[in-house]
Every structure is written in C-alpha cells, then in structure tokens.
XYZ file of C-alpha atoms in Angstrom:
101
model
C -17.126 -3.040 -7.091
C -17.516 -4.425 -3.570
C -14.653 -3.339 -1.333
C -16.235 -4.836 1.784
C -16.611 -1.381 3.333
C -19.824 -0.457 5.074
C -21.578 2.720 6.087
C -20.663 3.684 9.668
C -23.328 2.916 12.231
C -24.164 6.088 14.109
C -25.649 4.240 17.102
C -22.201 3.064 18.224
C -20.161 4.816 20.945
C -18.328 7.970 19.897
C -14.835 6.473 20.453
C -13.030 3.589 18.814
C -9.862 1.647 19.536
C -8.184 2.729 16.303
C -7.455 6.261 15.143
C -8.851 7.754 11.970
C -5.346 7.405 10.508
C -5.597 3.647 11.074
C -9.122 3.605 9.628
C -7.845 5.252 6.434
C -5.069 2.659 6.179
C -7.492 -0.244 6.710
C -9.903 1.110 4.096
C -7.089 1.655 1.573
C -5.729 -1.833 2.234
C -9.106 -3.137 1.085
C -9.432 -0.821 -1.924
C -6.433 1.313 -2.989
C -8.559 3.266 -5.462
C -11.125 4.665 -3.044
C -11.821 8.347 -3.570
C -11.340 10.714 -0.657
C -15.081 11.317 -0.391
C -15.660 7.543 -0.241
C -13.041 7.233 2.507
C -14.745 10.057 4.395
C -18.118 8.341 4.066
C -17.071 4.885 5.287
C -14.922 6.253 8.125
C -17.448 8.877 9.205
C -15.212 11.950 8.899
C -15.069 14.939 6.567
C -13.269 14.889 3.206
C -10.980 17.621 4.565
C -9.988 15.368 7.462
C -9.251 12.565 4.992
C -7.021 14.920 2.982
C -5.063 15.906 6.106
C -4.683 12.264 7.158
C -3.487 11.225 3.695
C -0.980 14.098 3.742
C 0.237 12.937 7.187
C 0.551 9.326 6.026
C 2.378 10.317 2.858
C 4.803 12.620 4.715
C 5.507 9.859 7.265
C 6.252 7.360 4.490
C 3.296 5.032 5.071
C 1.464 5.814 1.823
C 2.565 6.617 -1.690
C 0.082 8.537 -3.842
C 0.011 8.052 -7.613
C -2.126 10.109 -9.981
C -4.009 7.873 -12.443
C -5.986 10.071 -14.805
C -8.127 12.314 -12.626
C -8.001 9.980 -9.632
C -5.431 8.951 -7.065
C -4.276 5.447 -6.350
C -2.674 4.753 -3.001
C 0.062 2.264 -2.253
C 0.559 1.323 1.380
C 4.227 0.873 2.207
C 3.709 -2.138 4.449
C 7.300 -2.498 5.626
C 7.251 0.853 7.447
C 7.555 0.516 11.228
C 4.752 1.523 13.557
C 5.578 4.768 15.376
C 4.647 4.189 19.018
C 7.215 2.575 21.357
C 4.639 -0.066 22.401
C 4.598 -1.350 18.803
C 8.373 -1.341 18.384
C 9.507 -4.101 16.059
C 6.185 -4.268 14.189
C 5.256 -2.766 10.841
C 2.099 -1.447 9.230
C 1.745 -4.574 7.110
C 1.425 -6.763 10.207
C -1.299 -4.546 11.634
C -3.240 -4.441 8.379
C -2.954 -8.192 7.961
C -4.604 -8.720 11.341
C -7.394 -6.250 10.519
C -8.021 -7.439 6.973
C -11.057 -9.652 6.556
C-alpha cells in the first residue's frame, strides 16, 4: 500500500511551517488507516506524541476514531472550522485540500 508518505529527511531545518497536529491531519487525509507508529515515523515524532495529538484532535472534534478489529481507523471531520482567528471562515477540509497531492 503506497500512501505517498515518505521518511522525514533529517538534514532539513528543525522548524516547519505546520504544526505536528497539522502533519497528523495531512498524513491521515492520505491514509486513514495509518497506525500510530507509522504516523510517528513519517512525521518524525514519538508514538506517545502521536497519541496525545490524536487525543487533542478527537476532543476538539476534528477526528473521529473507529476501532476496526485491533486497529483504529480515523475519519477527518472536514467541515470543522480552523481555530485561529487568522483562519476564520475556513475549515480543515479546505486546508487539507490545498496540502493534498
């Protein structure tokens, strides 16, 4: 299964324009069945950080988690509004559409 995700390049600068929360959303928009350890690998963070981010996103209403057998499947609730005042009037679906390749 090719989700289009790549190993992070460690030679890049230590900061990025998007947060790790956004990185999780982008990765899930490309493959809703990624395991937490796979998310951690492609984003370059720990599995514990992924768990905390997924909990944040679920509590905020951006992600819905469904247990399928022993794995989780994630549904992004694309109509949810972005939280920062600078993005007022825009939703997560718009952002992910721009970032989807």
